Tab-separated table of C-alpha atoms in Angstrom:
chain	number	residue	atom	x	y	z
A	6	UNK	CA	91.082	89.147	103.873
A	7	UNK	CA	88.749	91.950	103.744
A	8	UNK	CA	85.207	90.688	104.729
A	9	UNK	CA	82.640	93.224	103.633
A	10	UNK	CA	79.134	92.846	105.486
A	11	UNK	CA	75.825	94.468	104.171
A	12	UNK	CA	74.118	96.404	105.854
A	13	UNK	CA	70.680	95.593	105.538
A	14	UNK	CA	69.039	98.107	107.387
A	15	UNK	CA	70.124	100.282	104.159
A	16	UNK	CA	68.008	98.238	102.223
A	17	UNK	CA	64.211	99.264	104.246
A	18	UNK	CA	63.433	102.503	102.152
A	19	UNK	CA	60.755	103.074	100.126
A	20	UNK	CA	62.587	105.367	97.898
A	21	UNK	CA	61.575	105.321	93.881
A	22	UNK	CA	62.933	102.708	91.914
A	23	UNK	CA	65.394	104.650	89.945
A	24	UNK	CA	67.088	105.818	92.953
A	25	UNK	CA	67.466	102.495	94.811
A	26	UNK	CA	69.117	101.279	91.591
A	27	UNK	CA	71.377	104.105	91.487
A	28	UNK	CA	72.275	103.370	94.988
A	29	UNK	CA	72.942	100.140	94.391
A	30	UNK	CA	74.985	100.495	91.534
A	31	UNK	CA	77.207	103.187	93.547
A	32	UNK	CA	77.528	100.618	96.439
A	33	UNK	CA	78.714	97.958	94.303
A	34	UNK	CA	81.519	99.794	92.739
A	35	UNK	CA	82.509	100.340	96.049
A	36	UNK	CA	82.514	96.517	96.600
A	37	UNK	CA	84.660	95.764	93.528
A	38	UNK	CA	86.793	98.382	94.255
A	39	UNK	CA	87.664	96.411	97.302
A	40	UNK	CA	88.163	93.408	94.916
A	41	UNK	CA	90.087	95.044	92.391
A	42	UNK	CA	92.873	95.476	95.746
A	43	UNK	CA	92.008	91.943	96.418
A	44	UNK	CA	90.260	90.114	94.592
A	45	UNK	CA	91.209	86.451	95.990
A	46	UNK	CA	90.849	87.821	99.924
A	47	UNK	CA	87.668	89.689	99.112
A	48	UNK	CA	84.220	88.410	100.404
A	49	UNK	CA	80.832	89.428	100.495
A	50	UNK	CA	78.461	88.447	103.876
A	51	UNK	CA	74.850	89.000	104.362
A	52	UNK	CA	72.049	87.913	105.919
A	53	UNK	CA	70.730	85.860	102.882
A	54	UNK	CA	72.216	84.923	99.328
A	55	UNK	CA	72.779	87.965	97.321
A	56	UNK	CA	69.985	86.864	94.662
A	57	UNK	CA	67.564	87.095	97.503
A	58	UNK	CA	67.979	90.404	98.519
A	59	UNK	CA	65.734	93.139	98.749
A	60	UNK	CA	66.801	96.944	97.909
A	61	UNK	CA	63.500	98.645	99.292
A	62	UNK	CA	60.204	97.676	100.362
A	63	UNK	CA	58.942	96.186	97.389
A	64	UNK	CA	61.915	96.218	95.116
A	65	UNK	CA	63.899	92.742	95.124
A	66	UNK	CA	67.587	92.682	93.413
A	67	UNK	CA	66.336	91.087	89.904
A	68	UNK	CA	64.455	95.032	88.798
A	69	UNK	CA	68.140	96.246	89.610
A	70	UNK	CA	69.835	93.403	87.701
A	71	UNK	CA	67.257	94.120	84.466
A	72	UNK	CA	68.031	98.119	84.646
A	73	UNK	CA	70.582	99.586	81.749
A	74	UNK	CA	74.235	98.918	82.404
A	75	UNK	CA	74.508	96.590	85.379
A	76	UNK	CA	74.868	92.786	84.170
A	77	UNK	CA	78.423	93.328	83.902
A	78	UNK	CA	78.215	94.512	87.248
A	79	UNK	CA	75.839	91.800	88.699
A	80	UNK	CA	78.459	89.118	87.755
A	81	UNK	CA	81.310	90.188	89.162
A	82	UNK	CA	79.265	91.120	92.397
A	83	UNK	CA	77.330	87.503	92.479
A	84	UNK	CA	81.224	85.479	92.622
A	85	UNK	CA	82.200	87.418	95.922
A	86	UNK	CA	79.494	86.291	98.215
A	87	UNK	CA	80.560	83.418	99.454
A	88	UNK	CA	79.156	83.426	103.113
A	89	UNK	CA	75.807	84.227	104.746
A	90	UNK	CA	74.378	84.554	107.390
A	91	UNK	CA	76.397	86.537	109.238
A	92	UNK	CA	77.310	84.462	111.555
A	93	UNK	CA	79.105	82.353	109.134
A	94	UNK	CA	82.377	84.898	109.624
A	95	UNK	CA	82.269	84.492	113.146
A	96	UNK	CA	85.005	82.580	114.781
A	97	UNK	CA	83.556	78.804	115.162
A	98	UNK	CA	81.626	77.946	118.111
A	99	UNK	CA	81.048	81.758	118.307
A	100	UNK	CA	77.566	83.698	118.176
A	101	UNK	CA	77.881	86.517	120.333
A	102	UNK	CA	74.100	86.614	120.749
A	103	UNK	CA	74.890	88.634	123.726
A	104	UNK	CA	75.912	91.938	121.865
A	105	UNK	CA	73.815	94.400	119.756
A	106	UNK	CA	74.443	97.359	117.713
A	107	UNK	CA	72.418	100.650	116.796
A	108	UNK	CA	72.774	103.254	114.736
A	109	UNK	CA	70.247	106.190	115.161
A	110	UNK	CA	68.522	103.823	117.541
A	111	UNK	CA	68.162	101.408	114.736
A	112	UNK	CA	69.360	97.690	114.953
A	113	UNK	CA	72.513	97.116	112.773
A	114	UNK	CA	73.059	93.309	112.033
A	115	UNK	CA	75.520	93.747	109.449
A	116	UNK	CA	77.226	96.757	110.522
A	117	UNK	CA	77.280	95.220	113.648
A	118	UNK	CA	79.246	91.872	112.125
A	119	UNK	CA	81.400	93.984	110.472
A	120	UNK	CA	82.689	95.636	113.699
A	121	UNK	CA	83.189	92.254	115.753
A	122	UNK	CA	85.351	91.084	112.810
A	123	UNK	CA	87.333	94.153	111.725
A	124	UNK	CA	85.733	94.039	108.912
A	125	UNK	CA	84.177	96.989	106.359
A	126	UNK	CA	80.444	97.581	106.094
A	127	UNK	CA	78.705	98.333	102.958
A	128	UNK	CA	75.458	100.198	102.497
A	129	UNK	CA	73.016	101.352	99.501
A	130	UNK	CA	73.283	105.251	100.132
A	131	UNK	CA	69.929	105.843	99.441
A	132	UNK	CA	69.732	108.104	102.963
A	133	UNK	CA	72.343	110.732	103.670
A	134	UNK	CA	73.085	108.790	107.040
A	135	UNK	CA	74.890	105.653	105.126
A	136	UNK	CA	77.026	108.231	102.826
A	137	UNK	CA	80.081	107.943	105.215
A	138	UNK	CA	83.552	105.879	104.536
A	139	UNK	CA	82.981	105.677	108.608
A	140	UNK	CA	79.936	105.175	111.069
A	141	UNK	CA	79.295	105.655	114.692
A	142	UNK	CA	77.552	102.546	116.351
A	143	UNK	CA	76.065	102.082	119.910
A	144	UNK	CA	77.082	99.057	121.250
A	145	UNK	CA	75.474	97.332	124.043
A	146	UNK	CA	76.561	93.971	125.603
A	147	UNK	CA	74.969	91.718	128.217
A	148	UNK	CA	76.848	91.281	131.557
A	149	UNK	CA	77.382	88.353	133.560
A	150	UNK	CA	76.958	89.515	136.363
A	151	UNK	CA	74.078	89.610	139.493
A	152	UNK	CA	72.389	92.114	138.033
A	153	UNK	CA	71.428	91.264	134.859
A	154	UNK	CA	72.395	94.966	133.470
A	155	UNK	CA	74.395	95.525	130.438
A	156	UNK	CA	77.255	98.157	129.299
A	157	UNK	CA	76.899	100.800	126.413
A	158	UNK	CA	79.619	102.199	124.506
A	159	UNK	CA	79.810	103.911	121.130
A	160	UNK	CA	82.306	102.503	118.221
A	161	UNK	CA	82.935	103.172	115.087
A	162	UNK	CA	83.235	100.651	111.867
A	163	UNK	CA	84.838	100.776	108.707
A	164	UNK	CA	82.631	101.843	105.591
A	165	UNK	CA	81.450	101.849	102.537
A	166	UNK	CA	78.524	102.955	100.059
A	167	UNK	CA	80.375	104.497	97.223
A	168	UNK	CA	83.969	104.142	95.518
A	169	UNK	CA	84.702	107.405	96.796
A	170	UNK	CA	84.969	105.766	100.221
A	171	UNK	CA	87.142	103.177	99.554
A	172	UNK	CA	89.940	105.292	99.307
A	173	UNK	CA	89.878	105.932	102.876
A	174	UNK	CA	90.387	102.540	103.394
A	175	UNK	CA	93.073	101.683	100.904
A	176	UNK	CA	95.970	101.177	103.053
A	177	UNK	CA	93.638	98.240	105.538
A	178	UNK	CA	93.122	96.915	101.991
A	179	UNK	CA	96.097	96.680	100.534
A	180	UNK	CA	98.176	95.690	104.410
A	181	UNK	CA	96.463	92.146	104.005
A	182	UNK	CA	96.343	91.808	100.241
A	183	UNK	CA	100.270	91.826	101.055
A	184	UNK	CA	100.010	89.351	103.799
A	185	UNK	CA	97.904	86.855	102.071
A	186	UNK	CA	99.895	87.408	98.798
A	187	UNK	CA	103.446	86.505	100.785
A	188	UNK	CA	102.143	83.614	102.512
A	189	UNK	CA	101.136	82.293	98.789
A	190	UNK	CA	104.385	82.809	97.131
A	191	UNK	CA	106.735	81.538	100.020
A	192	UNK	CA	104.381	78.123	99.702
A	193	UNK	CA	105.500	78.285	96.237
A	194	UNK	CA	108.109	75.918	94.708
A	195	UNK	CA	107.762	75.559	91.264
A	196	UNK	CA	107.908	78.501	88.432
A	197	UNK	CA	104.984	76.679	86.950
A	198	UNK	CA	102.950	77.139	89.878
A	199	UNK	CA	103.911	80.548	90.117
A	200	UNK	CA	102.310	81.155	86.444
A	201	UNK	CA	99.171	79.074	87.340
A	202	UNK	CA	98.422	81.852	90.243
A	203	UNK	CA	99.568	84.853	88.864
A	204	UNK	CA	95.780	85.367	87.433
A	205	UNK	CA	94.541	85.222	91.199
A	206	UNK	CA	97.662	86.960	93.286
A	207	UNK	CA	98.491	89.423	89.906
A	208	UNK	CA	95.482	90.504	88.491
A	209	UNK	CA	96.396	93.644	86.951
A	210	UNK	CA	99.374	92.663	85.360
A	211	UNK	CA	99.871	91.056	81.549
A	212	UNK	CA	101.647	88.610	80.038
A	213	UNK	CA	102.606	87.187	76.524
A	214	UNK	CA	101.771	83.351	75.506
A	215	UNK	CA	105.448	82.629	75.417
A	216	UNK	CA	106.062	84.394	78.841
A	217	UNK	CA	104.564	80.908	80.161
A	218	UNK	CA	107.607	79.123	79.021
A	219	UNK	CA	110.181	80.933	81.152
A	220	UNK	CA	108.133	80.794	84.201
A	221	UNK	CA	107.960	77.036	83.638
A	222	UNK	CA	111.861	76.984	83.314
A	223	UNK	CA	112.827	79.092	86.610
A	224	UNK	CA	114.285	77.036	89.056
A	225	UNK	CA	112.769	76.788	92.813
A	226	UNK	CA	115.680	79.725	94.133
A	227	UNK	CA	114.032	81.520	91.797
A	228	UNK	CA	110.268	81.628	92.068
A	229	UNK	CA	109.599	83.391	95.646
A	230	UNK	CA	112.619	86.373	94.220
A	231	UNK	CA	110.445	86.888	91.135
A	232	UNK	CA	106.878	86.079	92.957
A	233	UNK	CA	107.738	89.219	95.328
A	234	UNK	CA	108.568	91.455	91.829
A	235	UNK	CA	105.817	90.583	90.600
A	236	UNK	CA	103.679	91.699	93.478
A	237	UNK	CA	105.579	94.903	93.603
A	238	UNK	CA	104.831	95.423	89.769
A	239	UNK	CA	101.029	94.766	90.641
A	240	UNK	CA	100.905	97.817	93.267
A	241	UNK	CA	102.879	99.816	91.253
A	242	UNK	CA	100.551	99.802	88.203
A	243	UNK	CA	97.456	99.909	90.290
A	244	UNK	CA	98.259	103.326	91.690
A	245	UNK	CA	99.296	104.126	88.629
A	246	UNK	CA	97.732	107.508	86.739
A	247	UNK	CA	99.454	107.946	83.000
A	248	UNK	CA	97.798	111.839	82.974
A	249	UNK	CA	99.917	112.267	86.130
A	250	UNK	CA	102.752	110.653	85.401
A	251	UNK	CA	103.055	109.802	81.797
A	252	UNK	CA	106.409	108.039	81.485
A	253	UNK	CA	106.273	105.468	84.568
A	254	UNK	CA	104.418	104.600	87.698
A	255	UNK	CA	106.266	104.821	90.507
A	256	UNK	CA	107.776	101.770	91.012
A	257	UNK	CA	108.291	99.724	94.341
A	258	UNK	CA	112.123	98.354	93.652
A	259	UNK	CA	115.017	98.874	91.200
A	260	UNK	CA	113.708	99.372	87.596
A	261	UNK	CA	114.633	101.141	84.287
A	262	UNK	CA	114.714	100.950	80.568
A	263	UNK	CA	117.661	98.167	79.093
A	264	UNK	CA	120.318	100.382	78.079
A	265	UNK	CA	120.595	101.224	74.165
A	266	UNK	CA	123.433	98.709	72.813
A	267	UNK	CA	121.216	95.971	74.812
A	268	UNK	CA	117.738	96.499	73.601
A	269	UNK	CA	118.650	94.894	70.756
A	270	UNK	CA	117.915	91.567	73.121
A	271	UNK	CA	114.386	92.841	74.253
A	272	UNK	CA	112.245	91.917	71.132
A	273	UNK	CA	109.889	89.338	71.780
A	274	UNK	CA	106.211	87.857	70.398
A	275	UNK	CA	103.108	90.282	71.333
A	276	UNK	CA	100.004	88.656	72.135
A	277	UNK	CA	99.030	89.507	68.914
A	278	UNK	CA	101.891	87.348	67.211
A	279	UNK	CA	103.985	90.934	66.596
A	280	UNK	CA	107.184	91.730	67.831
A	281	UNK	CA	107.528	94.437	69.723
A	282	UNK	CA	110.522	95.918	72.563
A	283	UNK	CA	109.958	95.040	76.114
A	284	UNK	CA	112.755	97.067	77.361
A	285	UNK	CA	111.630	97.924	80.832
A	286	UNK	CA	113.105	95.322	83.027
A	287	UNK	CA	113.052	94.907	86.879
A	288	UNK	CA	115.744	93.147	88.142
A	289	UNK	CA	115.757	90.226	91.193
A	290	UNK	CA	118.325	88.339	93.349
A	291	UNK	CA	118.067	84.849	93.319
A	292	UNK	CA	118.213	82.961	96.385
A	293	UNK	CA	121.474	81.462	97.841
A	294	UNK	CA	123.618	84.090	95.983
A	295	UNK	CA	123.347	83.513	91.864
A	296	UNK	CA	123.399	85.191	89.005
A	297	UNK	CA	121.115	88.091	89.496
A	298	UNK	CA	117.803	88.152	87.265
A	299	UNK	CA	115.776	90.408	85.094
A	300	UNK	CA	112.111	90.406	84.017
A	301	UNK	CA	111.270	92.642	80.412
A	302	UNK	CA	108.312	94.210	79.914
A	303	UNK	CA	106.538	97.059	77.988
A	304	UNK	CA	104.737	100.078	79.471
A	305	UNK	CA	100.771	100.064	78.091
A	306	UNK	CA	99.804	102.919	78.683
A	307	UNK	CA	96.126	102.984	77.608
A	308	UNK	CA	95.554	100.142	79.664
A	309	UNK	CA	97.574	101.528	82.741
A	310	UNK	CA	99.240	98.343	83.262
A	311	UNK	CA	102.554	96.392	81.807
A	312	UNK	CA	102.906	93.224	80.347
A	313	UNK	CA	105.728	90.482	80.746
A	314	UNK	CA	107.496	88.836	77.764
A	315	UNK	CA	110.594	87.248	79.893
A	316	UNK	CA	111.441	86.489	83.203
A	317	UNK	CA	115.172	84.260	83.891
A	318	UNK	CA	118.570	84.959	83.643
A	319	UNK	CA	120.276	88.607	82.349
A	320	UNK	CA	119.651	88.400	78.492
A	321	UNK	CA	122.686	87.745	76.692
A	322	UNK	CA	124.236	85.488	79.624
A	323	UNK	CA	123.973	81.522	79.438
């Protein structure tokens, strides 16, 4: 679950307006570039509720949220906060009112939060110092001890303030997208609740009207087998650049076009009520030792993603 903590010292500038709402535009792509990894793990955390921020001195969220080109933006950024203060992320019965963090001798709540939870911090990168996928803090912690003193050591945290930087931090990303995404499907038992979550654990990926009907059909073997495809179909396309490689992505298992004397089998209803040949198919072993499986799809290419017409048993076999 990648917890992504503001960092409001970013937001104390008096820069001009056009320039904080650059910056803030930048550092939100960078947020829902998190979310487009993973979007059901992803939260925001800050100090207050993300329609009370300030940007600057003197320049509150709602002038950034009326410039050109950001409600689209705005909404998708106002569903991930879901926790604030900071101390909300902390373990329960946990403050640790005993540490503090600086940066260029500055206090760092946020960055600070971030680095106690293994989480990323996100700034507006307004001032050079925030442009960075990582920062150096100073950490300095209370001891319990006679003397009262207290120990100093320097750290560094995860970061964030544009999309550029989230590369850098892909593979954290993706490592618990994974983890979260198995635990989901493994608590799965019906194909019907497979389909019902395949919005929040598949994003990326498509899927016909009728495709619904053959996920409601698969028997419980069945759905954890084509759950794990699915999420291997998901990584595949999101890495996936058709000017670099135009035929394919580069797929995570076994998968290939239907041979030609099958593909007569592979025509099914397009969301738009054509028919059209889903001849890529990735294949899956069923649990306790069945029939292997297939799933057809078609390549779309524009869209740099698939979309599913079939999942169940090998076409032509009953």
């Amino acid at each position: 679950m990648p917890q992504l903590f503001l960092n409001e010292k970013s937001c104390e500038t008096t820069a001009d307006p056009e320039r904080v709402n650059h910056a803030m535009t930048d550092m939100v792509r960078a947020v829902l570039a998190v979310a487009k990894e993973d979007r059901p793990g992803t939260l925001l955390v800050s100090r207050e509720p993300v329609n009370a921020w300030q940007l600057a001195q003197g320049h509150a969220i709602q002038k950034w949220i009326g410039s050109p080109g950001t409600r689209d933006l705005w909404q998708r950024l106002a569903i991930l906060q879901s926790k604030w203060p900071h101390q909300e992320a902390f373990p329960e019965g946990e403050s640790h009112s005993d540490i503090e963090y600086r940066h260029d001798g500055d206090a760092v709540e946020g960055l600070g939060a971030a680095h106690l939870t293994g989480g990323l911090g996100v700034s507006l990168p307004v001032e050079p110092r925030w442009d960075a996928d990582r920062l150096t803090l100073v950490r300095e912690e209370l001891l319990d001890d006679e003397d009262g003193g207290s120990a100093l050591i320097e750290v560094d945290v995860m970061h964030a303030a544009r999309r550029e930087h989230i590369t850098t931090h892909l593979s954290w990303i993706r490592r618990g997208a994974d983890t979260a995404r198995h635990k989901a499907v493994e608590g799965l038992r019906s194909g019907a609740e497979l389909w019902g979550r395949c919005p929040e654990l598949f994003p990326l990926l498509q899927f016909t009207p009728l495709a619904e009907q053959h996920f409601a059909e698969l028997p419980e073997a069945w759905v954890r087998p084509v759950g794990e495809r699915l999420g291997e179909l998901q990584d595949a396309v999101s890495d996936w650049d058709p000017a670099l490689r135009p035929i394919c992505p580069q797929w995570r298992s076994y998968v290939r076009p239907e041979f030609e004397a099958r593909r007569r089998l592979c025509w099914f209803e397009d969301t738009d009520g054509e028919t059209r040949l889903f001849d890529w198919h990735s294949e899956f072993l069923p649990e306790r030792g069945r029939m292997p499986g297939r799933m057809h799809f078609r390549l779309l290419h524009e869209e740099r993603t698939l979309r599913i017409a079939y999942v169940g048993r090998k076409l032509g076999n009953k």
